[in-house]
Tab-separated table of N, CA, C and O in Angstrom:
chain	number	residue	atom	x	y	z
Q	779	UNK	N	-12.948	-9.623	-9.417
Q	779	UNK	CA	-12.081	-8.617	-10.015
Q	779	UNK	C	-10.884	-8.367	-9.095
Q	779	UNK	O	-11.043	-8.271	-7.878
Q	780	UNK	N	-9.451	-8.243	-9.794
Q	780	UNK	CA	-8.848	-8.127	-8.722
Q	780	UNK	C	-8.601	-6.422	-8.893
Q	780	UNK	O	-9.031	-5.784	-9.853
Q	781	UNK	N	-7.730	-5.768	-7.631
Q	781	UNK	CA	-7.763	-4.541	-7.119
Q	781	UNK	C	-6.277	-4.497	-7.477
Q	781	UNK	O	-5.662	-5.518	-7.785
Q	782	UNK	N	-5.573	-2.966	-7.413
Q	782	UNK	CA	-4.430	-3.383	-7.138
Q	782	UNK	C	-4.496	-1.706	-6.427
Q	782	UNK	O	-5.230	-0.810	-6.844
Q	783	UNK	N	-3.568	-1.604	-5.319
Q	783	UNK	CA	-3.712	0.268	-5.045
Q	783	UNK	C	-2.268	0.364	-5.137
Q	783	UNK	O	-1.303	-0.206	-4.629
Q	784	UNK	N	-2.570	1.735	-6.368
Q	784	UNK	CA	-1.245	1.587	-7.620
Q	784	UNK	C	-0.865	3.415	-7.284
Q	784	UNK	O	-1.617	4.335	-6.963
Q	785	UNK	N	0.115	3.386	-7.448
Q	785	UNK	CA	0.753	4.751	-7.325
Q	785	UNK	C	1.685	4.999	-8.902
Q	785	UNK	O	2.640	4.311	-9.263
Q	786	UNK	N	1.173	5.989	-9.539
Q	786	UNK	CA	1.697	5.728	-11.251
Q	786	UNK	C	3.483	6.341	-11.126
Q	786	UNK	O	4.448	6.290	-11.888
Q	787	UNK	N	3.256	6.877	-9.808
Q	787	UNK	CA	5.077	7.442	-9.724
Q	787	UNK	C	5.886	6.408	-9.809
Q	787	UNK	O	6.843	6.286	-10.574
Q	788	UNK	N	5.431	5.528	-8.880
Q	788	UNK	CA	6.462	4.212	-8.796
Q	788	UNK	C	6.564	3.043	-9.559
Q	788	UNK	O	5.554	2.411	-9.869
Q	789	UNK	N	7.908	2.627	-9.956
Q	789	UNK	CA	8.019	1.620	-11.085
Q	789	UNK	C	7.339	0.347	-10.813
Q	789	UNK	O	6.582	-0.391	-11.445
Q	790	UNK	N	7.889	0.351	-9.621
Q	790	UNK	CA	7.256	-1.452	-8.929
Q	790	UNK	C	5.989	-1.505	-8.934
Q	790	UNK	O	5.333	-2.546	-8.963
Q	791	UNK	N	5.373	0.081	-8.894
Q	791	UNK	CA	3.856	-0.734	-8.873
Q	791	UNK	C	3.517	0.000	-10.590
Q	791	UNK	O	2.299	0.165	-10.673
Q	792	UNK	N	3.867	0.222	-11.228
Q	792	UNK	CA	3.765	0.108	-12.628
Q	792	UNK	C	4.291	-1.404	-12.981
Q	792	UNK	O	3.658	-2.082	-13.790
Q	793	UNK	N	5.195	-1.790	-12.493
Q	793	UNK	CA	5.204	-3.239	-13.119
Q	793	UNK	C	4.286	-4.329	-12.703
Q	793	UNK	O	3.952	-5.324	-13.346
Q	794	UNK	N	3.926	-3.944	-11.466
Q	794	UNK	CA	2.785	-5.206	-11.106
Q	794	UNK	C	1.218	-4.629	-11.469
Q	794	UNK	O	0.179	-5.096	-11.003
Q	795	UNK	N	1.324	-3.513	-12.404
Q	795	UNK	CA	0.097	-2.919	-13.064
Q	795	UNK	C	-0.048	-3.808	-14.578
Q	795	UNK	O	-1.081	-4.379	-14.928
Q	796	UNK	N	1.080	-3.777	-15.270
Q	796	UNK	CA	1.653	-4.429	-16.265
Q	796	UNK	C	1.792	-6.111	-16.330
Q	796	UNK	O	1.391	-6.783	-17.281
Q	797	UNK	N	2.424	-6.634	-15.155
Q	797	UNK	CA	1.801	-8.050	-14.932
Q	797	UNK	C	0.493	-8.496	-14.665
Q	797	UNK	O	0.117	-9.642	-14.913
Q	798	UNK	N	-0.359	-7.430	-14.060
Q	798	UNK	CA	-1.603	-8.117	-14.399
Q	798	UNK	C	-2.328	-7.872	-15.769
Q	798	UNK	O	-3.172	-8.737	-16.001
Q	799	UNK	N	-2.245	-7.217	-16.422
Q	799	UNK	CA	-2.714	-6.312	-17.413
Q	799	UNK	C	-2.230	-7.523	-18.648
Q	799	UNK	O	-2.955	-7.862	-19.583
Q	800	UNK	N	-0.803	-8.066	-18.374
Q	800	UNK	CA	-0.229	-8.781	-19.312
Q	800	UNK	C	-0.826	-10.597	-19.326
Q	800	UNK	O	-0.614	-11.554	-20.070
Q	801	UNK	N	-1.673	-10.366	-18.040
Q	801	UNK	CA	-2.235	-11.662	-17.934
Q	801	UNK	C	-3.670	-11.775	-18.133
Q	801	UNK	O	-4.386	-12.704	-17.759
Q	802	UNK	N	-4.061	-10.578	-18.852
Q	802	UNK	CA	-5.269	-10.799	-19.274
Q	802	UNK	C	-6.759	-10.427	-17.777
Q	802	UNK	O	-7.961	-10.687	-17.724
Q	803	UNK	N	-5.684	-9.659	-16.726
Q	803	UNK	CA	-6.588	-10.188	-15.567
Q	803	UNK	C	-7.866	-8.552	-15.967
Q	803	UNK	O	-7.702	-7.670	-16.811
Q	804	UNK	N	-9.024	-8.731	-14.964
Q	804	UNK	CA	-9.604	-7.423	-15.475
Q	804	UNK	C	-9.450	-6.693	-13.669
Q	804	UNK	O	-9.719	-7.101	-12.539
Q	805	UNK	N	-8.869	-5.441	-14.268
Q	805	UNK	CA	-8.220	-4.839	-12.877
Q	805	UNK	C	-9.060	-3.684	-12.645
Q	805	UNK	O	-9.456	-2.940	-13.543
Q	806	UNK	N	-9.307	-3.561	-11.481
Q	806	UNK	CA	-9.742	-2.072	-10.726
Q	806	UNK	C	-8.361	-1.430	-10.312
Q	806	UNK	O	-7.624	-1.982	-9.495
Q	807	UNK	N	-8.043	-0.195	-10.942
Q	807	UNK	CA	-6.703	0.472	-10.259
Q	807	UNK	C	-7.539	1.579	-9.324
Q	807	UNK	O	-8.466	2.290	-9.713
Q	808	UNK	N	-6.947	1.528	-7.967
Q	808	UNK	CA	-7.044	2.255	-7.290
Q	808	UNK	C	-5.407	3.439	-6.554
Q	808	UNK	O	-4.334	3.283	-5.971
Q	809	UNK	N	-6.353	4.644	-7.184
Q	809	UNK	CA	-4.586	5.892	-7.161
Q	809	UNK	C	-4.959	6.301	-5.591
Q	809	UNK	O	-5.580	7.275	-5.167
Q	810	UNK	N	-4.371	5.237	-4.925
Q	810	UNK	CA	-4.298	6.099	-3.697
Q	810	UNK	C	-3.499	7.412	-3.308
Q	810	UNK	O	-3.419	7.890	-2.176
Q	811	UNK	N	-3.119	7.735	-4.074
Q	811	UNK	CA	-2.007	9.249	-3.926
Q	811	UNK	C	-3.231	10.565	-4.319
Q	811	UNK	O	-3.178	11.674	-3.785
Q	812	UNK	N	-4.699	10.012	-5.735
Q	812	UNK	CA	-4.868	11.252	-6.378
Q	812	UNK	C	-6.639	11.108	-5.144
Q	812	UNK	O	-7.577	11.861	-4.882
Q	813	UNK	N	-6.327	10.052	-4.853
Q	813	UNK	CA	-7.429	9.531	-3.954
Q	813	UNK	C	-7.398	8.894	-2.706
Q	813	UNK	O	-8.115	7.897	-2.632
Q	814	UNK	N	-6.615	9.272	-1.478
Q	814	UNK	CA	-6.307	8.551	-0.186
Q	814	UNK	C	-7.608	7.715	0.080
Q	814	UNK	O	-8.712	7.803	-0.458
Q	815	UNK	N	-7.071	6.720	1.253
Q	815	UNK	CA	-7.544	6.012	1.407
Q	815	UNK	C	-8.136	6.274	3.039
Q	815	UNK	O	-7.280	6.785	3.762
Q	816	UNK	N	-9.169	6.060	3.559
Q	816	UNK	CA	-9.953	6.712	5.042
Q	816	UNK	C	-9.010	5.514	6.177
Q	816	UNK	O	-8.347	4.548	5.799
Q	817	UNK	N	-9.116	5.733	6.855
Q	817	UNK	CA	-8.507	5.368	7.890
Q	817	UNK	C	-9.552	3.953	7.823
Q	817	UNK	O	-8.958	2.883	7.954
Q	818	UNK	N	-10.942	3.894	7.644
Q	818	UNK	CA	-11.817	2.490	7.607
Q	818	UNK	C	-10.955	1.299	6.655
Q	818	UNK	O	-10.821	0.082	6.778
Q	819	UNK	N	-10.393	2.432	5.534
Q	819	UNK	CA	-10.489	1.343	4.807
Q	819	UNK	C	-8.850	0.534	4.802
Q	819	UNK	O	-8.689	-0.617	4.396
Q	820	UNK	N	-7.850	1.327	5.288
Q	820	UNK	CA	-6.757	1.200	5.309
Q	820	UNK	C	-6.905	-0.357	6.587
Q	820	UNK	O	-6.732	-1.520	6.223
Q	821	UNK	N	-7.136	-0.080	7.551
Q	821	UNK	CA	-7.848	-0.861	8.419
Q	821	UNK	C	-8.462	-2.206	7.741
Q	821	UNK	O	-8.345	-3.324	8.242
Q	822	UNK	N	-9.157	-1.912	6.478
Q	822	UNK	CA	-9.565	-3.499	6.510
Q	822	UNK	C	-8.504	-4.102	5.509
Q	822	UNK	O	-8.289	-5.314	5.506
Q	823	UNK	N	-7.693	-3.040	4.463
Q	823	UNK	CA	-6.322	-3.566	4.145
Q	823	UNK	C	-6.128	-4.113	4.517
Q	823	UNK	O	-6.373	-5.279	4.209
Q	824	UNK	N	-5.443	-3.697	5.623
Q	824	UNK	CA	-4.440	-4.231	7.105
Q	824	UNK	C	-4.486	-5.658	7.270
Q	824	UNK	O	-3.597	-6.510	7.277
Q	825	UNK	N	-6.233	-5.737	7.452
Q	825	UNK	CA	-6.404	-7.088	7.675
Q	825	UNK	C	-6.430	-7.948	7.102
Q	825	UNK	O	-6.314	-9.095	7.534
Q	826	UNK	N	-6.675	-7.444	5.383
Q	826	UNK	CA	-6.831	-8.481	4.297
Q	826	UNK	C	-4.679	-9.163	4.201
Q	826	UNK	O	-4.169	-10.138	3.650
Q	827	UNK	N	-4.208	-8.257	4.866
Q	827	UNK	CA	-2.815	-8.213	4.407
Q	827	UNK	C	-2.328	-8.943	5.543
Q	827	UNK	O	-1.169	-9.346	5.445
Q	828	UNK	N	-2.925	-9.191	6.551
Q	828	UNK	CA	-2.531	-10.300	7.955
Q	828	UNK	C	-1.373	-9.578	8.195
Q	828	UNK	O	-0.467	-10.288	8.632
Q	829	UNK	N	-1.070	-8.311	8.047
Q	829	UNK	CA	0.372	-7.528	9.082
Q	829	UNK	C	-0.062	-6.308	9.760
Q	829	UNK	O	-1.080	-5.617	9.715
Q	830	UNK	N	1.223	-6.262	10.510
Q	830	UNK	CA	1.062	-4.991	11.706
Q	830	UNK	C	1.012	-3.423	10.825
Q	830	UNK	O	1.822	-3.264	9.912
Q	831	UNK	N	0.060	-2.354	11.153
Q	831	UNK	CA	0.346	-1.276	10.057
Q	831	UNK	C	1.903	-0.990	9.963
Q	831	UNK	O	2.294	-0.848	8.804
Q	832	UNK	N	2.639	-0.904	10.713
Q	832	UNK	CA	3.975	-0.891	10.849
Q	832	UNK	C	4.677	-1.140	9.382
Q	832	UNK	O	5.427	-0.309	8.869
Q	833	UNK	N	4.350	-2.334	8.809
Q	833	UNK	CA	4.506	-2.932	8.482
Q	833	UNK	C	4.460	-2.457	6.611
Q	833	UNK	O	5.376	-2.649	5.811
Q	834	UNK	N	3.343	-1.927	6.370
Q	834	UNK	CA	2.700	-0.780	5.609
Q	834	UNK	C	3.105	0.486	5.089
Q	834	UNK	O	2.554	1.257	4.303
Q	835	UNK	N	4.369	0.535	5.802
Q	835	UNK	CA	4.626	2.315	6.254
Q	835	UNK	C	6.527	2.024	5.312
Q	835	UNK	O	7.573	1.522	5.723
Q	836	UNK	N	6.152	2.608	4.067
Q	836	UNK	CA	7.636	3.055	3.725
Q	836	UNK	C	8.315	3.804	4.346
Q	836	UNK	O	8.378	4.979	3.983
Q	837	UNK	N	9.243	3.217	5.808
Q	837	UNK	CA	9.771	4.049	6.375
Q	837	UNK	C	10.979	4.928	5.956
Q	837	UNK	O	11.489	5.794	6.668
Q	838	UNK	N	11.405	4.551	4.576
Q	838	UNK	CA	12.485	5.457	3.937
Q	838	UNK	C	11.719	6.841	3.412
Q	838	UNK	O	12.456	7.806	3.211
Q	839	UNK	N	10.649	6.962	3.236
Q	839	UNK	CA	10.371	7.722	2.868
Q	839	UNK	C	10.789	9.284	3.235
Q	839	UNK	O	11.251	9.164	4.370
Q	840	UNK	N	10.862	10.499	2.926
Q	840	UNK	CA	11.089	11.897	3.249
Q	840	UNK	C	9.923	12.175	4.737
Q	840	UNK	O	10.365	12.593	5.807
Q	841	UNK	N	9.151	12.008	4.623
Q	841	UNK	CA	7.822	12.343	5.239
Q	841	UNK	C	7.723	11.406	6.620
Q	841	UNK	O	7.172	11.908	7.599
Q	842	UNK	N	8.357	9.780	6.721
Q	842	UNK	CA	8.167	9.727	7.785
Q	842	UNK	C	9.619	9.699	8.522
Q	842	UNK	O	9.652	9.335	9.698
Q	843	UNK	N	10.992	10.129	7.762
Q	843	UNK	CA	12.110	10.481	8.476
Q	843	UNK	C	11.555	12.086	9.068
Q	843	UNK	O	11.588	12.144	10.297
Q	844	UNK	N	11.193	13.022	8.565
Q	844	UNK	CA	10.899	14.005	9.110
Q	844	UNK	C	10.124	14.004	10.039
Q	844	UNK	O	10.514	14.498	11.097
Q	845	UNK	N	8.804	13.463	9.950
Q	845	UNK	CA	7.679	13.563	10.920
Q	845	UNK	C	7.766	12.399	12.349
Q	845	UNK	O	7.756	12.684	13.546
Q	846	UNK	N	7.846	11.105	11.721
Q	846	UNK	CA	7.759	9.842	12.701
Q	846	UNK	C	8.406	9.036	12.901
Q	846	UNK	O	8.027	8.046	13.527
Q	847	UNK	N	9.949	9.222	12.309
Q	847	UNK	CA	11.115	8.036	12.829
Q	847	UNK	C	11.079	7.958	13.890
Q	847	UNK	O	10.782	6.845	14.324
Q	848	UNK	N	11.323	8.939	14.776
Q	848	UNK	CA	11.950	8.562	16.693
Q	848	UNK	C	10.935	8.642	17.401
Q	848	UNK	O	11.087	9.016	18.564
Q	849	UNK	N	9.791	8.361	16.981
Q	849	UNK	CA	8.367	8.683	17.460
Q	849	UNK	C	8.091	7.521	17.912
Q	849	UNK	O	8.544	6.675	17.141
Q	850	UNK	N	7.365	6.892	19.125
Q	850	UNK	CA	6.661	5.597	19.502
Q	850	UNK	C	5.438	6.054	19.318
Q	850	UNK	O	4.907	6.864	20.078
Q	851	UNK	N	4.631	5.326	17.786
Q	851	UNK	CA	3.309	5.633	17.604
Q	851	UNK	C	2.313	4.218	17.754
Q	851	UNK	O	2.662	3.052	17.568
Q	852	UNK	N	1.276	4.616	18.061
Q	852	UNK	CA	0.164	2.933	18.425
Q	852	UNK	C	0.037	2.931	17.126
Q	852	UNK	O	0.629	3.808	16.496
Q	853	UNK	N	-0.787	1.918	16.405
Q	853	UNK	CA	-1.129	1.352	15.888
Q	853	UNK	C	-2.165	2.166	14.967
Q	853	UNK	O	-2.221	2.165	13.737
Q	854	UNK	N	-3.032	2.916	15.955
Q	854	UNK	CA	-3.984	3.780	15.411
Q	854	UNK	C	-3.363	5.015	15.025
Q	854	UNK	O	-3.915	5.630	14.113
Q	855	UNK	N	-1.987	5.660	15.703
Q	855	UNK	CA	-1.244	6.637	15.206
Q	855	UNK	C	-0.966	6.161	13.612
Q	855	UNK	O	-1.245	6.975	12.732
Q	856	UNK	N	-0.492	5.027	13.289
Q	856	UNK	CA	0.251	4.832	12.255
Q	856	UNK	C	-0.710	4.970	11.061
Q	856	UNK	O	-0.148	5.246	10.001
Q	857	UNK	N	-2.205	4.817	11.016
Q	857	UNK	CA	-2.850	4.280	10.173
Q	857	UNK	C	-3.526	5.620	10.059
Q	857	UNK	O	-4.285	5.886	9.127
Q	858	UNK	N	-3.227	6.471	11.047
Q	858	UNK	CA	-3.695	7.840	11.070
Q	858	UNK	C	-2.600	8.499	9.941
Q	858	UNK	O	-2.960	9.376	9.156
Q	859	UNK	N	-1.249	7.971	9.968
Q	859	UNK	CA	0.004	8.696	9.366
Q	859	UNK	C	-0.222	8.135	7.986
Q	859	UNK	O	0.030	9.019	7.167
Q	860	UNK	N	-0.531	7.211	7.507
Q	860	UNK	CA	-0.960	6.476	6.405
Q	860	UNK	C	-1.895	7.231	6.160
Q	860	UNK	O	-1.450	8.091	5.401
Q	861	UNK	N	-3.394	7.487	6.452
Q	861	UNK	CA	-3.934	8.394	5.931
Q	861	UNK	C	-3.907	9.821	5.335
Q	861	UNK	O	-4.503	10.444	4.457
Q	862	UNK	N	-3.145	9.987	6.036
Q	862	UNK	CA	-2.741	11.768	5.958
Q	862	UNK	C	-1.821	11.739	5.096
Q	862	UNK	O	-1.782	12.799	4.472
Q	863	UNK	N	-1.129	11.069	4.808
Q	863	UNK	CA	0.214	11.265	4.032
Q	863	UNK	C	0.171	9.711	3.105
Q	863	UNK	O	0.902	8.834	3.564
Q	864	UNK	N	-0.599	9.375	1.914
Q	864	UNK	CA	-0.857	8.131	1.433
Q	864	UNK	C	0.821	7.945	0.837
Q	864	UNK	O	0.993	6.745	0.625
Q	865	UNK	N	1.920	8.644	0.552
Q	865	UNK	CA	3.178	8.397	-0.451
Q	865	UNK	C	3.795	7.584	0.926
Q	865	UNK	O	4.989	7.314	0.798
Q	866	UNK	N	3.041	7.050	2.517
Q	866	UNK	CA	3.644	6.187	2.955
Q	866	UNK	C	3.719	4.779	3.000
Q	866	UNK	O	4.529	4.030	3.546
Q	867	UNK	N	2.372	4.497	2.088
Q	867	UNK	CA	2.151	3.027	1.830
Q	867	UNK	C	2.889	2.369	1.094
Q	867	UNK	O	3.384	3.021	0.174
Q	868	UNK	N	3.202	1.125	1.158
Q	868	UNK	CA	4.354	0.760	0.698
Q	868	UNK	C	3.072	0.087	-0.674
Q	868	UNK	O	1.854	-0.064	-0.582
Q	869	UNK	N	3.986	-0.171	-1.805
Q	869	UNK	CA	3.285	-0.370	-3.407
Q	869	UNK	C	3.583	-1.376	-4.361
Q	869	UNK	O	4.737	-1.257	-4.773
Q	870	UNK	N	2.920	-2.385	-4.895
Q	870	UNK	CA	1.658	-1.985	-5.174
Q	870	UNK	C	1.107	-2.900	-4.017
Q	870	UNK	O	1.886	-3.533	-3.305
Q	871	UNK	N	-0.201	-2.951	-3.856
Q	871	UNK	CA	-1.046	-3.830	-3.065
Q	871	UNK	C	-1.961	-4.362	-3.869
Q	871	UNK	O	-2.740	-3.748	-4.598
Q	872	UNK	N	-1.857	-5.542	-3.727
Q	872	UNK	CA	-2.698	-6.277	-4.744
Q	872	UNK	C	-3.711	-6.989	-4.077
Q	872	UNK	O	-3.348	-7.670	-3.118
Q	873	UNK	N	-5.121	-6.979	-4.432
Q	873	UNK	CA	-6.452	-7.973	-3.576
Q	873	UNK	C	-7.015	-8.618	-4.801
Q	873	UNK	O	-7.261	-8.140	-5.908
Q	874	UNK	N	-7.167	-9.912	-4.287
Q	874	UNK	CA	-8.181	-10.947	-4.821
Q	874	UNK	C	-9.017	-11.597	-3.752
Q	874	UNK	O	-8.663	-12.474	-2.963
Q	875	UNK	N	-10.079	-11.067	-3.855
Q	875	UNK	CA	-11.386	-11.266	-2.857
Q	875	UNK	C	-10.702	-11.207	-2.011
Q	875	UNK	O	-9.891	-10.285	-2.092
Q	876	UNK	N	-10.617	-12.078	-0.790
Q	876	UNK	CA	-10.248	-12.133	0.495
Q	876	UNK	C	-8.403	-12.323	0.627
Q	876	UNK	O	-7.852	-12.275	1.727
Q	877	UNK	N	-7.865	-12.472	-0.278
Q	877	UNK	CA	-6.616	-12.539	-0.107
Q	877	UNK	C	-5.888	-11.123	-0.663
Q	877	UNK	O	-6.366	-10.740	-1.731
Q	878	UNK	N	-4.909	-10.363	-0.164
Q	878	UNK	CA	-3.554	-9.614	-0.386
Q	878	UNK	C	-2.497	-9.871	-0.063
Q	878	UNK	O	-2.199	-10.567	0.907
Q	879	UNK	N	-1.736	-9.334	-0.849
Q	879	UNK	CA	-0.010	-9.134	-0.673
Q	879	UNK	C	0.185	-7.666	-1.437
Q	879	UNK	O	-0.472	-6.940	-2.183
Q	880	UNK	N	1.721	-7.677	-0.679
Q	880	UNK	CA	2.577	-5.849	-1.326
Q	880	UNK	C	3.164	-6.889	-2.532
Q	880	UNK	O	3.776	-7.929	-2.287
Q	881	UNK	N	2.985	-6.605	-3.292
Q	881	UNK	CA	3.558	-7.311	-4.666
Q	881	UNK	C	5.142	-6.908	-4.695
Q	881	UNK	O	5.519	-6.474	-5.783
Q	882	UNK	N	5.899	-6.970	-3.900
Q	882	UNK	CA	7.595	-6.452	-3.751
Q	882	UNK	C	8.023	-7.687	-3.326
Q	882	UNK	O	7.996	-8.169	-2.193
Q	883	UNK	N	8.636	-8.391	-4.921
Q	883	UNK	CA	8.673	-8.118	-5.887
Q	883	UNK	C	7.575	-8.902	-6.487
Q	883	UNK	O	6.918	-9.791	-5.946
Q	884	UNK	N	7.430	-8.219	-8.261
Q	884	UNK	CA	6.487	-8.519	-8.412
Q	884	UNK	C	5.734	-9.677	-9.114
Q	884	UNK	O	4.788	-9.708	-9.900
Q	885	UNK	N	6.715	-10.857	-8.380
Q	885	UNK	CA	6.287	-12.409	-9.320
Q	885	UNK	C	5.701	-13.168	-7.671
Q	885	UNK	O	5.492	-14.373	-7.524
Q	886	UNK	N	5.545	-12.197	-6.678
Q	886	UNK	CA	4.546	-12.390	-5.642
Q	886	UNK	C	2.765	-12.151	-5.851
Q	886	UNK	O	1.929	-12.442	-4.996
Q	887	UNK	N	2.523	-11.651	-6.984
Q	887	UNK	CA	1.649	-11.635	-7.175
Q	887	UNK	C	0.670	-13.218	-7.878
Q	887	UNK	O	-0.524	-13.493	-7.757
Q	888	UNK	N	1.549	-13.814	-8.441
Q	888	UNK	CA	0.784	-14.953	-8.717
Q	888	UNK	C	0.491	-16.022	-7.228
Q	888	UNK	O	-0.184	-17.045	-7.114
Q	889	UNK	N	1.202	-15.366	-6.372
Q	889	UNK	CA	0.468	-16.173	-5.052
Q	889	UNK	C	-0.886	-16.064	-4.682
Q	889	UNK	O	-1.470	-16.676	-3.787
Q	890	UNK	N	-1.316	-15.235	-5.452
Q	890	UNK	CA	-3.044	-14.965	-4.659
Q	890	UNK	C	-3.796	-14.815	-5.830
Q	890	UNK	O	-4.910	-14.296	-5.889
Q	891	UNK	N	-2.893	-15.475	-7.139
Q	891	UNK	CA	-4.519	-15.257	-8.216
Q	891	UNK	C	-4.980	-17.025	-8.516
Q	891	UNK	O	-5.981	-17.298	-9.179
């Protein structure tokens, strides 16, 4: 089954909700906004996604210009800031078993089905 962790605010990951949906795939949506995600699990994201949390972190966002732009945070800070505040993950994230990608944009998603 593939996953996708979908935020219904945002278009991009409404459209890569819609490309899979349009391909017949059978999807688990996960609302990380109405349901954050634990710091465990963001973590094994991370890894399914082979990048730095850094990496993860919509830094345009309101929340981390206010809180953590000029900030030097580790690694474990960041995934701590991701937890606490999920509108910093960047969207959608798409898993098929052992493989992910940020579906931006979203004809990156046929790389991993």
């Amino acid at each position: 089954m593939i996953k996708i962790y979908h935020n219904p605010r945002c278009s991009k990951s409404r459209e890569g909700l819609c490309a899979l949906e349009d391909k017949g795939m059978d999807v688990e949506v996960i609302n990380y906004i109405k349901n954050p995600l634990t710091v465990e699990e963001l973590k094994e994201l991370i890894a399914l996604l082979k990048i730095k949390p850094i990496e993860l972190i919509r830094t345009k966002e309101a929340v981390w210009k206010e809180h953590f732009k000029d900030r030097e945070l580790t690694d474990e800070q960041l995934i701590e800031a991701l937890a606490t505040h999920p509108q910093l993950i960047e969207r959608p994230i798409v898993v098929n078993g052992t493989k992910a990608i940020i579906a931006r944009p979203t004809e990156k998603i046929a790389e991993i089905l």
